Coordinates of C-alpha atoms in Angstrom, one line a residue:
M610 CA 39.7 -11.6 -37.8
Y611 CA 37.1 -9.8 -35.8
K612 CA 34.9 -9.2 -38.9
I613 CA 35.1 -13.0 -39.5
A614 CA 34.0 -13.6 -35.9
L615 CA 31.0 -11.3 -36.3
K616 CA 30.0 -12.9 -39.6
M617 CA 30.1 -16.3 -38.0
L618 CA 28.0 -15.0 -35.1
F619 CA 25.3 -13.3 -37.3
R620 CA 25.1 -16.1 -39.8
D621 CA 23.5 -18.5 -37.3
K622 CA 20.5 -16.3 -36.6
M623 CA 18.7 -18.7 -34.3
K624 CA 21.5 -19.1 -31.9
F625 CA 22.3 -15.4 -32.1
I626 CA 18.8 -14.6 -31.1
T627 CA 18.8 -17.2 -28.3
L628 CA 22.0 -15.8 -26.8
V629 CA 20.7 -12.2 -26.9
A630 CA 17.3 -13.2 -25.5
A631 CA 19.0 -15.1 -22.6
L632 CA 21.1 -12.1 -21.6
A633 CA 18.2 -9.7 -22.1
F634 CA 16.1 -11.8 -19.8
S635 CA 18.7 -11.8 -17.1
T636 CA 19.2 -8.0 -17.5
M637 CA 15.5 -7.4 -17.4
L638 CA 14.9 -9.5 -14.3
I639 CA 17.8 -8.0 -12.4
T640 CA 16.9 -4.4 -13.2
Q641 CA 13.2 -4.8 -12.9
Q642 CA 13.1 -6.7 -9.7
G643 CA 15.9 -4.6 -8.3
S644 CA 14.1 -1.4 -9.1
I645 CA 10.9 -2.7 -7.4
F646 CA 13.0 -3.7 -4.4
V647 CA 14.7 -0.4 -4.1
G648 CA 11.5 1.5 -4.7
L649 CA 9.8 -0.5 -1.9
L650 CA 12.6 0.3 0.5
R651 CA 12.3 4.0 -0.4
L652 CA 8.6 3.9 0.4
F653 CA 9.4 2.6 3.9
S654 CA 11.6 5.7 4.4
T655 CA 9.2 8.2 2.9
P656 CA 8.6 10.1 6.2
V657 CA 12.4 10.5 6.6
R658 CA 13.0 11.6 3.0
V659 CA 10.2 14.3 3.0
T660 CA 11.4 15.7 6.3
Q661 CA 14.6 17.3 5.2
V662 CA 16.2 17.9 8.6
P663 CA 19.9 17.6 9.2
V664 CA 19.7 15.9 12.6
W665 CA 17.2 13.6 14.2
V666 CA 17.2 13.1 18.0
M667 CA 15.3 10.1 19.5
D668 CA 15.1 7.7 22.3
P669 CA 17.8 5.0 21.9
A670 CA 15.1 2.3 21.8
T671 CA 13.6 3.7 18.6
K672 CA 14.2 1.5 15.6
L673 CA 12.5 3.3 12.8
I674 CA 10.3 6.3 12.2
D675 CA 7.0 4.5 12.1
V676 CA 7.4 3.0 15.6
P677 CA 9.0 5.6 17.8
S678 CA 9.7 5.3 21.5
P679 CA 8.1 8.4 23.1
M680 CA 10.2 10.8 25.2
P681 CA 9.4 13.5 27.8
D682 CA 9.0 17.0 26.4
M683 CA 11.8 18.3 28.7
Y684 CA 14.3 16.9 26.2
I685 CA 13.4 19.7 23.8
T686 CA 14.7 22.3 26.1
E687 CA 17.8 20.2 27.0
V688 CA 18.7 19.8 23.3
R689 CA 18.1 23.5 22.6
S690 CA 20.6 24.4 25.3
I691 CA 23.4 22.6 23.7
D692 CA 26.1 24.7 22.0
D693 CA 25.9 25.1 18.2
V694 CA 22.2 24.1 18.0
E695 CA 20.5 26.7 15.8
W696 CA 17.0 25.4 16.5
A697 CA 15.4 22.2 17.8
E698 CA 11.7 21.5 17.2
P699 CA 9.3 18.7 18.4
F700 CA 8.0 16.1 16.0
L701 CA 5.2 13.6 16.9
V702 CA 4.5 10.5 14.9
S703 CA 1.6 8.2 15.8
R704 CA -1.0 6.0 14.3
Q705 CA -4.5 7.1 15.0
R706 CA -8.1 6.2 14.2
V707 CA -10.3 8.4 12.0
R708 CA -14.1 8.4 11.8
L709 CA -15.4 9.8 8.4
K710 CA -18.7 11.4 7.8
S711 CA -19.9 8.2 6.3
G712 CA -19.3 6.5 9.6
D713 CA -16.3 4.4 8.2
M714 CA -13.3 4.0 10.5
K715 CA -9.8 4.4 9.0
Y716 CA -6.3 4.5 10.4
V717 CA -4.0 7.3 9.6
Q718 CA -0.4 8.3 10.4
L719 CA -0.7 11.5 12.5
Q720 CA 2.3 13.8 12.5
G721 CA 2.6 16.9 14.8
V722 CA 5.0 19.7 13.9
D723 CA 6.0 22.9 15.6
A724 CA 3.3 25.5 15.2
G725 CA 5.7 28.4 14.5
S726 CA 8.4 27.0 12.2
L727 CA 6.3 24.2 10.7
V728 CA 9.5 22.1 10.5
G729 CA 8.7 18.6 9.2
L730 CA 5.6 19.7 7.2
P731 CA 5.9 19.1 3.4
Q732 CA 5.9 22.4 1.5
K733 CA 4.5 21.4 -1.9
V734 CA 0.9 22.7 -1.6
V735 CA -1.8 21.2 -3.8
A736 CA -4.7 23.1 -2.3
G737 CA -5.3 25.4 0.6
N738 CA -2.8 27.3 2.8
L739 CA -0.2 25.7 5.1
F740 CA -0.3 28.6 7.5
D741 CA -4.0 27.9 8.3
I742 CA -2.7 24.9 10.2
N743 CA -2.7 27.2 13.3
L744 CA -6.5 27.7 13.0
P745 CA -8.8 25.7 15.4
D746 CA -9.1 22.0 14.6
A747 CA -6.9 22.4 11.5
V748 CA -5.1 19.6 9.8
V749 CA -3.1 19.2 6.6
I750 CA -3.4 15.9 4.6
D751 CA -1.2 14.5 1.8
N752 CA -2.5 13.9 -1.7
N753 CA -2.1 10.2 -1.6
E754 CA -4.9 7.8 -0.5
L755 CA -7.4 10.6 -0.5
D756 CA -10.1 8.1 -1.5
L757 CA -9.5 6.3 1.9
L758 CA -10.6 9.6 3.6
G759 CA -13.6 10.0 1.3
N760 CA -11.9 12.4 -1.1
P761 CA -12.1 15.4 1.3
K762 CA -11.9 19.0 0.1
I763 CA -10.7 22.1 1.8
G764 CA -13.1 22.8 4.7
D765 CA -14.4 19.2 5.1
T766 CA -14.3 17.7 8.5
F767 CA -13.9 14.3 10.1
E768 CA -13.0 13.0 13.6
I769 CA -9.7 11.8 15.0
N770 CA -10.3 9.8 18.2
D771 CA -13.7 11.6 18.6
R772 CA -12.1 15.1 18.2
R773 CA -13.1 17.3 15.3
A774 CA -10.5 17.9 12.5
R775 CA -10.9 20.3 9.6
V776 CA -8.9 20.1 6.4
V777 CA -7.2 23.4 5.6
A778 CA -4.6 22.3 3.1
I779 CA -3.5 19.3 0.9
V780 CA 0.2 18.7 0.2
K781 CA 2.0 16.7 -2.4
M782 CA 4.4 14.1 -1.1
P783 CA 5.7 10.6 -2.2
R784 CA 3.5 7.6 -1.3
N785 CA 4.4 5.6 1.8
A786 CA 4.7 1.8 2.0
F787 CA 1.6 1.1 4.2
S788 CA -1.0 3.2 2.2
Y789 CA -1.9 5.0 5.4
P790 CA -3.1 8.6 4.8
M791 CA -0.7 11.1 6.3
I792 CA -2.2 13.8 8.4
Y793 CA -0.3 16.8 9.8
T794 CA -1.2 19.2 12.5
T795 CA 0.5 21.3 15.2
Y796 CA 2.4 19.4 17.9
D797 CA 0.1 20.5 20.7
R798 CA -3.0 19.6 18.7
A799 CA -1.5 16.2 17.8
K800 CA -1.1 15.5 21.5
E801 CA -4.8 16.3 22.0
Y802 CA -5.7 13.9 19.2
S803 CA -3.6 11.1 20.7
P804 CA -4.7 9.0 23.6
P805 CA -3.5 10.3 27.0
E806 CA 0.0 9.1 27.7
R807 CA 2.8 10.4 30.0
N808 CA 5.2 10.9 27.1
L809 CA 4.2 11.6 23.5
L810 CA 7.3 13.3 22.0
S811 CA 8.6 11.1 19.1
F812 CA 11.6 13.0 17.7
I813 CA 13.4 16.3 18.0
L814 CA 14.4 17.8 14.7
V815 CA 17.6 19.8 14.9
Q816 CA 19.5 22.3 12.8
P817 CA 23.2 22.8 13.6
N818 CA 24.8 26.2 13.4
K819 CA 27.2 27.0 10.6
G820 CA 30.8 25.8 11.3
I821 CA 29.8 22.5 12.8
T822 CA 29.1 19.3 10.9
D823 CA 25.9 17.2 11.4
Q824 CA 28.0 14.3 12.8
E825 CA 29.8 16.5 15.3
L826 CA 26.5 17.9 16.6
C827 CA 25.1 14.3 16.9
D828 CA 28.1 13.2 19.0
R829 CA 27.6 16.3 21.2
I830 CA 23.9 15.6 21.7
K831 CA 24.6 11.9 22.5
K832 CA 27.2 12.8 25.1
K833 CA 25.1 15.5 26.9
T834 CA 21.7 13.9 26.8
G835 CA 22.1 10.2 26.4
L836 CA 19.7 10.3 23.5
L837 CA 20.3 8.8 20.1
A838 CA 21.2 11.5 17.5
L839 CA 21.5 10.6 13.8
T840 CA 22.1 12.6 10.7
H841 CA 19.4 12.5 8.0
K842 CA 21.4 10.0 6.0
Q843 CA 22.0 7.7 9.0
F844 CA 18.4 7.7 10.0
Y845 CA 17.4 7.0 6.4
W846 CA 19.6 3.9 6.2
K847 CA 18.7 2.8 9.8
T848 CA 15.1 2.6 8.7
I849 CA 15.9 0.7 5.5
S850 CA 18.3 -1.6 7.3
W851 CA 15.5 -2.5 9.9
Y852 CA 13.2 -3.7 7.1
M853 CA 16.0 -5.6 5.4
E854 CA 17.0 -7.4 8.5
N855 CA 13.5 -8.1 9.9
T856 CA 11.4 -8.9 6.9
G857 CA 11.6 -11.4 4.1
I858 CA 11.7 -8.7 1.4
P859 CA 15.4 -9.1 0.5
V860 CA 15.2 -12.9 0.3
N861 CA 12.1 -12.9 -2.0
F862 CA 13.6 -10.4 -4.4
G863 CA 17.0 -12.0 -4.2
I864 CA 15.5 -15.4 -5.3
S865 CA 14.0 -13.8 -8.4
V866 CA 17.2 -12.1 -9.3
M867 CA 19.3 -15.2 -8.8
L868 CA 16.9 -17.2 -10.8
G869 CA 17.3 -14.8 -13.7
I870 CA 21.1 -15.1 -13.4
I871 CA 21.1 -18.9 -13.3
V872 CA 18.7 -19.2 -16.2
G873 CA 20.7 -16.7 -18.3
A874 CA 24.0 -18.4 -17.5
A875 CA 22.6 -21.9 -18.4
I876 CA 21.1 -20.9 -21.7
A877 CA 23.9 -18.6 -22.7
S878 CA 26.7 -21.0 -21.9
Q879 CA 25.0 -24.0 -23.5
T880 CA 24.0 -22.1 -26.7
F881 CA 27.4 -20.5 -27.1
Y882 CA 29.2 -23.8 -26.6
T883 CA 27.0 -25.4 -29.2
F884 CA 27.6 -22.4 -31.5
T885 CA 31.4 -22.9 -31.1
L886 CA 31.2 -26.7 -31.8
E887 CA 29.3 -26.0 -35.0
N888 CA 32.0 -23.6 -36.1
L889 CA 34.9 -25.6 -34.9
R890 CA 36.0 -26.6 -38.4
H891 CA 36.1 -22.9 -39.4
L892 CA 38.2 -22.1 -36.3
A893 CA 40.5 -25.0 -37.0
T894 CA 41.0 -23.6 -40.5
L895 CA 42.0 -20.2 -39.1
K896 CA 44.4 -22.1 -36.8
A897 CA 45.8 -24.0 -39.7
I898 CA 46.7 -20.9 -41.6
G899 CA 48.5 -19.4 -38.6
A900 CA 46.0 -17.9 -36.2
K901 CA 47.2 -18.2 -32.6
N902 CA 45.1 -19.4 -29.7
S903 CA 45.1 -15.9 -28.3
T904 CA 43.6 -14.5 -31.5
L905 CA 40.9 -17.2 -31.5
T906 CA 40.1 -16.5 -27.9
K907 CA 39.8 -12.8 -28.6
M908 CA 37.4 -13.6 -31.4
L909 CA 35.2 -15.6 -29.0
F910 CA 35.3 -12.7 -26.5
V911 CA 34.2 -10.3 -29.3
Q912 CA 31.3 -12.5 -30.2
S913 CA 30.2 -12.9 -26.5
G914 CA 30.7 -9.1 -25.9
V915 CA 28.5 -8.1 -28.9
V916 CA 25.8 -10.5 -27.7
G917 CA 26.2 -9.2 -24.1
M918 CA 25.9 -5.6 -25.0
L919 CA 22.8 -6.2 -27.2
G920 CA 21.2 -8.3 -24.5
Y921 CA 22.0 -5.7 -21.9
G922 CA 20.6 -2.9 -24.0
I923 CA 17.4 -4.8 -24.9
G924 CA 16.8 -5.9 -21.3
L925 CA 17.4 -2.4 -20.0
G926 CA 15.0 -1.0 -22.6
I927 CA 12.3 -3.4 -21.5
T928 CA 12.8 -2.4 -17.9
T929 CA 12.6 1.3 -18.8
V930 CA 9.3 0.8 -20.7
F931 CA 7.9 -1.2 -17.8
G932 CA 8.9 1.3 -15.2
S933 CA 7.6 4.3 -17.2
T934 CA 4.2 2.8 -18.1
I935 CA 3.0 0.4 -15.4
P936 CA 3.1 2.9 -12.5
K937 CA 0.6 5.1 -14.5
F938 CA -2.0 2.4 -14.2
T939 CA -1.4 0.9 -10.8
V940 CA 0.5 1.6 -7.6
L941 CA 4.0 0.3 -8.1
A942 CA 7.1 1.1 -6.2
F943 CA 9.8 1.5 -8.9
Y944 CA 13.1 3.3 -8.6
T945 CA 16.3 2.6 -10.6
P946 CA 19.5 3.9 -9.1
Y947 CA 22.6 4.0 -11.2
Q948 CA 24.3 1.5 -9.0
L949 CA 21.7 -1.1 -10.1
L950 CA 22.6 -0.4 -13.7
I951 CA 26.2 -1.0 -13.0
L952 CA 25.4 -4.2 -11.1
A953 CA 23.4 -5.5 -14.1
F954 CA 26.2 -4.6 -16.5
L955 CA 28.8 -6.5 -14.3
V956 CA 26.5 -9.5 -14.2
V957 CA 26.1 -9.5 -17.9
V958 CA 29.9 -9.3 -18.4
G959 CA 30.3 -12.2 -15.9
L960 CA 27.7 -14.2 -17.9
C961 CA 29.6 -13.5 -21.1
I962 CA 32.9 -14.6 -19.6
F963 CA 31.3 -17.7 -18.1
S964 CA 29.6 -18.7 -21.3
S965 CA 32.9 -18.2 -23.2
L966 CA 35.1 -20.3 -20.9
F967 CA 34.0 -23.7 -22.1
S968 CA 34.1 -22.6 -25.7
I969 CA 37.6 -21.2 -25.3
R970 CA 38.9 -24.5 -23.8
R971 CA 37.5 -26.4 -26.7
V972 CA 39.0 -24.0 -29.3
V973 CA 42.5 -24.1 -27.6
K974 CA 42.5 -27.9 -27.8
V975 CA 41.3 -28.1 -31.4
E976 CA 43.7 -29.7 -33.9
P977 CA 44.1 -27.9 -37.2
A978 CA 44.3 -31.4 -38.8
I979 CA 40.5 -31.8 -38.5
V980 CA 40.2 -29.6 -41.5
F981 CA 41.6 -32.3 -43.7
R982 CA 39.5 -35.1 -42.3
G983 CA 36.3 -36.3 -43.8

């Protein structure tokens, strides 16, 4: 019976291609737009991802890493005094103005790290030496957006708020969402580069001792200092959640994905129903020779399943080609987690079931006697 169902499906090439194309379009739109959406959210959290520290301590008013609420330096000592803290280091994040040799003004994201441990500084070196960061006026820059800084080389200089800065190393790190060049220096020098304020400490990066979990240490820090302490994973999702709740990004991408689902459902259900009507006489013949309704229903599900898997595979292939080629020619946030593939698969299964329901109802009601009518 199933071979007969497949022969019926493949015989009508036009409707077969239309069904596959509709489901491939839905799959492609879901995975492509979903990958761009996830990739964009990952860009927002780049500073958190590259700073692989178990515990982040911050002022309770801080919402995300790019806009910290400064704290007094005394909290560094207070956090270090807590039991089971192996080390706690300062981390400064601020947006500063840079004057290039050409006279152009640019904005950068300045990050200050502890001069001894260099905790928070990316370790993948493209050029130079990270340990030279302790030299006078030394800064480390990331390899993205170098053109915005005039493509500086090791030893080149520029000014940060009218203070001299000299490039001693270039590090490799993921691109951030705002296309601001990332500049790293020591914590004390970062405070010199920043406009005078009473408080400049953005975060305290903490490593727990062995034998205590990150969450347990967070709870202990919160209780003893009143500060907000989050694990790396919690701060990562806190940053992403802020952008999802306070920007129109989810709505914009959600509309595109829903449009793909609606279009795919409409085309697939209509085409499949028409396909069933045109083959109704053949199905009635099978019913007349003893085929049960359950058997005919299974045949329809086999047909829709084959179409669904082909459409899913083709749509996923298009997304893969798109994601592996387009970013080579332009800046594109693109990341496909496995959960997105599962979601697309479930949507395709749902579309197949939906498109089959109307046809199944028609097949169940068909009378075998129509075979003998003119």
